[in-house]
Amino acid sequence: MATLSPPIQHADSEAVLGQSFSYLGSLVLQQLTERFDTLTSPMATFLGDLAGSGSDTLRIRNATGFGYAGSFTAMSSETQAITASSITANYDAFTVSRNGIAYESTFQRAALASDGINIDALAQSIPDAWASLLRSKVCTVGKAFATNKADATATLDVDDMVSLRSGFEESAGFSLQVHGAPWVCLHPSQITNLRASIRSETSLQFPEVFNATQSVQSAAGFRFRFMDMDIYGSGDVSLDGGDYYGFSSIRGGIGFVVASTANIPVPTGADAARVPEFGLLITRSANGAQAYNRVDANAWLGVAAASATVAPQFLMRSQS
């Protein structure tokens, strides 16, 4: 109990008659988070669905020694026998694995909450989480690229991009007409360093270059084209030991496989949703004894790199 002396003041009455704050309806602003979906880029190529195959691994074969890679031999005489040529063959393996995410919310919260963050809303957000999973796996694969074309002892600059361009041009068989423009995935901080280097390059001091590379851009996703290479940014690019591990390849350089969930049985009456093309199964359940709802999502997804003999691939490791 409180005695409110005249004139009654808000500061005195708030504790017993008012409230210390008021929410703006059911509005909940989502905190900043990366929304770059690699499916909108050439960085992740869908290769196949393993559902019903009897295996968790998809192999894609590659070979050389014939066609444009075949080699004629000059004969030393009219009757010299021709020696048969050999063929070199290999394969790349893409294996699906199970990935999961789940949320729980009590019955009491469902009854009392005003923010709209209920179990249905959380379930509807899961495909976005799948996009983040794919992006993270792509960046993990890219970190393992063997050949670094950047200076690992300095921040990223134009010279590193020249080195990367040369790497593609010196890769036997690389063709813009066949493979399209290379893509480069960098950490936003690497892109900041690169843009600073571009700005200081005397040969790049033209308004059109300045506008293309220096205008405000999204932190993640497509940033700009430089030297006919498409530059993308992602905060999932690894930072390890003070170095950023950007990476670069062509379409098909990194691929993914799924196991469709279309034929996974669930009990009759169970609340389940499938996104077969993502290898995603979302199920909802309730625990009456402990009074909460739960949503579980399983995703069968595998991401790996193609052989460097099939798709040129380079690391862009530079200091942070």
Tab-separated table of C-alpha atoms in Angstrom:
chain	number	residue	atom	x	y	z
A	1	MET	CA	0.000	0.000	0.000
A	2	ALA	CA	1.181	3.485	-0.807
A	3	THR	CA	-0.043	6.878	0.325
A	4	LEU	CA	-0.312	9.278	-2.600
A	5	SER	CA	-0.049	12.841	-1.316
A	6	PRO	CA	-1.396	15.741	-3.339
A	7	PRO	CA	-0.557	16.679	-5.961
A	8	ILE	CA	-0.425	13.003	-7.018
A	9	GLN	CA	2.664	12.493	-9.120
A	10	HIS	CA	3.364	9.808	-11.697
A	11	ALA	CA	6.662	8.964	-10.012
A	12	ASP	CA	4.762	8.102	-6.831
A	13	SER	CA	1.851	6.243	-8.425
A	14	GLU	CA	3.697	4.250	-11.087
A	15	ALA	CA	4.734	1.443	-8.757
A	16	VAL	CA	1.179	0.680	-7.537
A	17	LEU	CA	-1.163	2.057	-10.213
A	18	GLY	CA	0.902	2.117	-13.390
A	19	GLN	CA	3.666	0.221	-15.126
A	20	SER	CA	7.282	1.033	-15.725
A	21	PHE	CA	7.060	0.466	-19.479
A	22	SER	CA	4.601	-0.341	-22.242
A	23	TYR	CA	5.235	-2.475	-25.340
A	24	LEU	CA	4.163	-1.208	-28.747
A	25	GLY	CA	1.398	-3.680	-29.484
A	26	SER	CA	2.702	-7.033	-30.706
A	27	LEU	CA	5.565	-5.477	-32.668
A	28	VAL	CA	8.870	-7.376	-32.338
A	29	LEU	CA	11.760	-6.104	-34.444
A	30	GLN	CA	14.127	-8.816	-35.577
A	31	GLN	CA	17.710	-8.180	-34.576
A	32	LEU	CA	20.264	-7.806	-37.344
A	33	THR	CA	21.171	-11.127	-38.870
A	34	GLU	CA	22.619	-12.203	-42.200
A	35	ARG	CA	19.972	-13.076	-44.793
A	36	PHE	CA	22.219	-14.055	-47.696
A	37	ASP	CA	20.781	-17.164	-49.359
A	38	THR	CA	23.528	-18.865	-51.365
A	39	LEU	CA	20.881	-20.446	-53.614
A	40	THR	CA	20.528	-16.999	-55.194
A	41	SER	CA	24.212	-17.105	-56.161
A	42	PRO	CA	26.448	-19.477	-58.180
A	43	MET	CA	28.228	-20.555	-54.983
A	44	ALA	CA	26.135	-23.677	-54.278
A	45	THR	CA	25.021	-25.932	-57.125
A	46	PHE	CA	22.327	-28.561	-56.525
A	47	LEU	CA	23.657	-31.917	-57.702
A	48	GLY	CA	21.109	-34.519	-56.734
A	49	ASP	CA	18.648	-36.209	-54.415
A	50	LEU	CA	19.755	-39.413	-52.689
A	51	ALA	CA	16.296	-40.450	-51.485
A	52	GLY	CA	15.577	-44.057	-52.412
A	53	SER	CA	19.097	-44.592	-53.767
A	54	GLY	CA	20.227	-47.010	-51.065
A	55	SER	CA	23.249	-44.821	-50.304
A	56	ASP	CA	24.078	-41.631	-48.429
A	57	THR	CA	26.779	-40.672	-50.952
A	58	LEU	CA	26.526	-39.340	-54.489
A	59	ARG	CA	29.571	-39.721	-56.698
A	60	ILE	CA	30.127	-37.618	-59.782
A	61	ARG	CA	32.670	-39.039	-62.180
A	62	ASN	CA	35.232	-37.072	-64.144
A	63	ALA	CA	37.751	-38.167	-66.729
A	64	THR	CA	40.380	-36.851	-69.096
A	65	GLY	CA	42.680	-38.086	-71.849
A	66	PHE	CA	40.200	-37.933	-74.719
A	67	GLY	CA	38.493	-35.281	-76.823
A	68	TYR	CA	40.265	-31.959	-76.428
A	69	ALA	CA	42.560	-33.669	-73.920
A	70	GLY	CA	43.546	-36.385	-76.390
A	71	SER	CA	47.019	-36.261	-77.909
A	72	PHE	CA	48.107	-37.527	-81.304
A	73	THR	CA	51.610	-38.934	-81.653
A	74	ALA	CA	53.789	-38.353	-84.701
A	75	MET	CA	54.653	-41.664	-86.374
A	76	SER	CA	58.274	-42.256	-87.305
A	77	SER	CA	57.442	-44.413	-90.328
A	78	GLU	CA	54.633	-45.481	-92.648
A	79	THR	CA	54.146	-48.729	-90.750
A	80	GLN	CA	54.849	-47.865	-87.116
A	81	ALA	CA	52.137	-49.260	-84.816
A	82	ILE	CA	50.057	-46.745	-82.900
A	83	THR	CA	50.165	-47.152	-79.117
A	84	ALA	CA	46.756	-46.859	-77.493
A	85	SER	CA	46.299	-43.887	-75.169
A	86	SER	CA	45.292	-44.187	-71.544
A	87	ILE	CA	42.316	-42.517	-69.926
A	88	THR	CA	42.490	-40.948	-66.453
A	89	ALA	CA	39.334	-41.153	-64.349
A	90	ASN	CA	38.304	-40.008	-60.890
A	91	TYR	CA	35.202	-39.029	-58.948
A	92	ASP	CA	33.970	-36.520	-56.390
A	93	ALA	CA	31.883	-37.681	-53.428
A	94	PHE	CA	29.007	-35.763	-51.837
A	95	THR	CA	27.601	-37.271	-48.633
A	96	VAL	CA	24.413	-36.232	-46.865
A	97	SER	CA	24.370	-35.886	-43.096
A	98	ARG	CA	21.593	-35.205	-40.614
A	99	ASN	CA	21.273	-31.691	-39.198
A	100	GLY	CA	18.745	-30.576	-36.617
A	101	ILE	CA	17.167	-27.574	-34.935
A	102	ALA	CA	14.334	-27.459	-32.358
A	103	TYR	CA	12.322	-24.982	-30.285
A	104	GLU	CA	10.098	-25.379	-27.227
A	105	SER	CA	7.491	-23.062	-25.724
A	106	THR	CA	5.192	-23.636	-22.752
A	107	PHE	CA	1.415	-23.690	-22.863
A	108	GLN	CA	1.397	-20.864	-20.324
A	109	ARG	CA	3.526	-18.648	-22.520
A	110	ALA	CA	1.204	-19.383	-25.463
A	111	ALA	CA	-1.745	-18.261	-23.360
A	112	LEU	CA	-0.194	-15.104	-21.957
A	113	ALA	CA	2.346	-13.807	-24.492
A	114	SER	CA	1.613	-10.794	-26.675
A	115	ASP	CA	4.705	-10.867	-28.908
A	116	GLY	CA	3.589	-13.402	-31.533
A	117	ILE	CA	6.718	-15.529	-31.100
A	118	ASN	CA	4.778	-18.767	-30.783
A	119	ILE	CA	5.567	-22.296	-31.851
A	120	ASP	CA	3.856	-21.782	-35.234
A	121	ALA	CA	5.955	-18.697	-36.005
A	122	LEU	CA	9.123	-20.521	-35.003
A	123	ALA	CA	8.224	-23.462	-37.248
A	124	GLN	CA	7.649	-21.102	-40.179
A	125	SER	CA	11.126	-19.609	-39.689
A	126	ILE	CA	12.937	-22.926	-40.122
A	127	PRO	CA	13.427	-22.775	-43.934
A	128	ASP	CA	15.373	-19.546	-43.359
A	129	ALA	CA	17.540	-21.401	-40.835
A	130	TRP	CA	18.152	-24.047	-43.526
A	131	ALA	CA	19.465	-21.328	-45.851
A	132	SER	CA	21.872	-20.273	-43.098
A	133	LEU	CA	22.965	-23.897	-42.672
A	134	LEU	CA	23.762	-24.221	-46.373
A	135	ARG	CA	25.708	-20.939	-46.371
A	136	SER	CA	27.737	-22.000	-43.332
A	137	LYS	CA	28.607	-25.355	-44.911
A	138	VAL	CA	29.636	-23.670	-48.163
A	139	CYS	CA	32.014	-21.383	-46.255
A	140	THR	CA	33.455	-24.360	-44.365
A	141	VAL	CA	34.159	-26.160	-47.641
A	142	GLY	CA	35.709	-23.023	-49.172
A	143	LYS	CA	38.084	-22.616	-46.243
A	144	ALA	CA	39.712	-25.922	-47.226
A	145	PHE	CA	40.686	-24.780	-50.729
A	146	ALA	CA	44.391	-25.478	-51.039
A	147	THR	CA	45.872	-22.739	-53.229
A	148	ASN	CA	45.949	-19.265	-51.670
A	149	LYS	CA	45.990	-16.378	-54.114
A	150	ALA	CA	46.087	-13.601	-51.516
A	151	ASP	CA	48.923	-12.367	-49.316
A	152	ALA	CA	48.332	-14.051	-45.967
A	153	THR	CA	50.617	-11.525	-44.266
A	154	ALA	CA	48.587	-8.442	-45.227
A	155	THR	CA	45.031	-7.225	-45.633
A	156	LEU	CA	43.257	-7.946	-48.917
A	157	ASP	CA	44.029	-5.563	-51.765
A	158	VAL	CA	43.880	-5.122	-55.532
A	159	ASP	CA	47.103	-7.060	-56.031
A	160	ASP	CA	45.419	-10.102	-54.488
A	161	MET	CA	42.574	-9.826	-56.978
A	162	VAL	CA	45.071	-9.575	-59.831
A	163	SER	CA	46.707	-12.736	-58.521
A	164	LEU	CA	43.310	-14.440	-58.342
A	165	ARG	CA	42.461	-13.400	-61.884
A	166	SER	CA	45.775	-14.833	-63.069
A	167	GLY	CA	45.008	-18.060	-61.233
A	168	PHE	CA	41.870	-18.571	-63.285
A	169	GLU	CA	43.473	-17.500	-66.546
A	170	GLU	CA	46.386	-19.871	-66.001
A	171	SER	CA	44.109	-22.835	-65.247
A	172	ALA	CA	44.175	-25.000	-68.362
A	173	GLY	CA	40.698	-25.244	-69.828
A	174	PHE	CA	39.144	-22.338	-67.936
A	175	SER	CA	36.786	-20.461	-70.248
A	176	LEU	CA	34.456	-17.553	-69.563
A	177	GLN	CA	32.210	-18.846	-72.347
A	178	VAL	CA	31.980	-22.312	-70.780
A	179	HIS	CA	32.200	-21.599	-67.044
A	180	GLY	CA	30.916	-18.051	-66.742
A	181	ALA	CA	32.387	-15.373	-64.510
A	182	PRO	CA	34.251	-16.587	-61.415
A	183	TRP	CA	32.702	-15.797	-58.049
A	184	VAL	CA	34.553	-14.700	-54.932
A	185	CYS	CA	33.183	-15.012	-51.394
A	186	LEU	CA	34.846	-12.712	-48.876
A	187	HIS	CA	34.235	-11.600	-45.326
A	188	PRO	CA	32.723	-8.080	-45.233
A	189	SER	CA	35.924	-6.848	-43.570
A	190	GLN	CA	37.968	-8.246	-46.454
A	191	ILE	CA	35.713	-6.360	-48.855
A	192	THR	CA	36.228	-3.172	-46.846
A	193	ASN	CA	39.992	-3.609	-47.202
A	194	LEU	CA	39.660	-4.321	-50.919
A	195	ARG	CA	37.505	-1.244	-51.506
A	196	ALA	CA	40.047	0.912	-49.685
A	197	SER	CA	42.753	-0.497	-51.948
A	198	ILE	CA	40.652	0.139	-55.073
A	199	ARG	CA	40.144	3.738	-54.005
A	200	SER	CA	43.888	4.310	-53.724
A	201	GLU	CA	44.747	2.760	-57.106
A	202	THR	CA	45.717	5.554	-59.484
A	203	SER	CA	44.519	3.623	-62.541
A	204	LEU	CA	41.040	3.243	-61.009
A	205	GLN	CA	40.334	6.906	-60.318
A	206	PHE	CA	37.265	7.223	-62.539
A	207	PRO	CA	33.712	8.152	-61.478
A	208	GLU	CA	32.167	4.978	-62.910
A	209	VAL	CA	34.629	2.774	-61.017
A	210	PHE	CA	34.151	4.768	-57.833
A	211	ASN	CA	30.366	4.498	-58.010
A	212	ALA	CA	30.448	0.763	-58.777
A	213	THR	CA	32.786	-0.131	-55.928
A	214	GLN	CA	32.269	2.550	-53.279
A	215	SER	CA	28.489	3.046	-53.147
A	216	VAL	CA	26.780	1.766	-49.996
A	217	GLN	CA	26.125	-1.975	-50.236
A	218	SER	CA	24.536	-4.731	-48.187
A	219	ALA	CA	26.921	-6.418	-45.769
A	220	ALA	CA	26.220	-9.863	-47.248
A	221	GLY	CA	25.232	-11.197	-50.639
A	222	PHE	CA	26.309	-9.794	-54.000
A	223	ARG	CA	28.489	-6.715	-53.583
A	224	PHE	CA	29.944	-5.714	-56.946
A	225	ARG	CA	31.789	-7.031	-59.994
A	226	PHE	CA	35.508	-6.336	-60.189
A	227	MET	CA	37.810	-7.482	-62.970
A	228	ASP	CA	34.914	-9.590	-64.317
A	229	MET	CA	34.674	-11.516	-61.043
A	230	ASP	CA	31.476	-11.380	-58.971
A	231	ILE	CA	32.219	-10.558	-55.344
A	232	TYR	CA	29.920	-11.780	-52.568
A	233	GLY	CA	30.141	-11.079	-48.861
A	234	SER	CA	29.273	-13.301	-45.918
A	235	GLY	CA	29.935	-13.121	-42.213
A	236	ASP	CA	30.201	-16.922	-42.274
A	237	VAL	CA	33.581	-16.675	-44.009
A	238	SER	CA	35.940	-18.121	-41.420
A	239	LEU	CA	38.086	-15.981	-39.147
A	240	ASP	CA	40.806	-18.219	-37.743
A	241	GLY	CA	44.076	-17.208	-36.102
A	242	GLY	CA	43.653	-13.591	-37.137
A	243	ASP	CA	43.122	-14.462	-40.806
A	244	TYR	CA	40.014	-14.414	-42.971
A	245	TYR	CA	39.528	-17.400	-45.262
A	246	GLY	CA	37.748	-16.086	-48.329
A	247	PHE	CA	37.493	-18.371	-51.324
A	248	SER	CA	36.728	-18.384	-55.023
A	249	SER	CA	35.632	-20.776	-57.760
A	250	ILE	CA	33.178	-21.103	-60.655
A	251	ARG	CA	29.599	-22.374	-60.806
A	252	GLY	CA	29.774	-26.055	-59.886
A	253	GLY	CA	32.929	-25.608	-57.817
A	254	ILE	CA	30.906	-26.324	-54.670
A	255	GLY	CA	27.848	-28.544	-54.818
A	256	PHE	CA	25.232	-29.916	-52.463
A	257	VAL	CA	23.035	-32.979	-52.254
A	258	VAL	CA	19.916	-33.706	-50.223
A	259	ALA	CA	17.774	-36.670	-49.288
A	260	SER	CA	14.157	-35.832	-50.053
A	261	THR	CA	11.801	-36.227	-47.123
A	262	ALA	CA	8.729	-36.854	-49.307
A	263	ASN	CA	8.595	-40.555	-48.451
A	264	ILE	CA	9.475	-40.399	-44.741
A	265	PRO	CA	6.432	-41.759	-42.884
A	266	VAL	CA	5.061	-40.029	-39.803
A	267	PRO	CA	2.318	-41.399	-37.521
A	268	THR	CA	-1.240	-40.792	-38.644
A	269	GLY	CA	-2.462	-37.525	-37.210
A	270	ALA	CA	1.036	-36.222	-36.491
A	271	ASP	CA	1.695	-32.596	-37.348
A	272	ALA	CA	4.412	-32.699	-40.000
A	273	ALA	CA	5.559	-30.496	-42.875
A	274	ARG	CA	8.031	-31.449	-45.555
A	275	VAL	CA	10.254	-29.386	-47.832
A	276	PRO	CA	11.541	-32.234	-50.035
A	277	GLU	CA	13.850	-30.114	-52.180
A	278	PHE	CA	15.710	-29.062	-49.011
A	279	GLY	CA	15.726	-32.552	-47.494
A	280	LEU	CA	13.768	-30.973	-44.641
A	281	LEU	CA	11.157	-32.520	-42.327
A	282	ILE	CA	9.455	-30.374	-39.666
A	283	THR	CA	7.400	-32.051	-36.939
A	284	ARG	CA	5.428	-30.533	-34.076
A	285	SER	CA	4.470	-32.213	-30.831
A	286	ALA	CA	3.064	-31.409	-27.391
A	287	ASN	CA	4.093	-32.623	-23.947
A	288	GLY	CA	0.962	-32.420	-21.845
A	289	ALA	CA	2.630	-33.669	-18.673
A	290	GLN	CA	5.093	-30.784	-18.691
A	291	ALA	CA	2.817	-28.382	-20.570
A	292	TYR	CA	4.896	-27.300	-23.561
A	293	ASN	CA	4.865	-27.407	-27.361
A	294	ARG	CA	7.886	-28.429	-29.386
A	295	VAL	CA	8.936	-28.193	-33.017
A	296	ASP	CA	11.771	-30.313	-34.437
A	297	ALA	CA	13.365	-29.979	-37.849
A	298	ASN	CA	15.639	-32.540	-39.454
A	299	ALA	CA	17.569	-31.735	-42.616
A	300	TRP	CA	19.567	-34.203	-44.668
A	301	LEU	CA	22.138	-32.142	-46.528
A	302	GLY	CA	25.684	-32.599	-47.813
A	303	VAL	CA	28.068	-29.984	-49.221
A	304	ALA	CA	31.469	-30.632	-50.819
A	305	ALA	CA	33.850	-29.248	-53.424
A	306	ALA	CA	34.397	-30.607	-56.879
A	307	SER	CA	37.920	-31.630	-57.841
A	308	ALA	CA	40.253	-28.762	-58.698
A	309	THR	CA	40.809	-30.562	-62.030
A	310	VAL	CA	37.124	-29.965	-62.818
A	311	ALA	CA	36.570	-26.502	-61.333
A	312	PRO	CA	39.403	-24.064	-60.535
A	313	GLN	CA	39.277	-23.166	-56.854
A	314	PHE	CA	41.345	-20.750	-54.826
A	315	LEU	CA	41.656	-19.593	-51.238
A	316	MET	CA	41.707	-15.863	-50.467
A	317	ARG	CA	43.378	-15.909	-47.062
A	318	SER	CA	44.333	-12.492	-45.753
A	319	GLN	CA	44.902	-10.781	-42.434
A	320	SER	CA	41.998	-9.339	-40.511
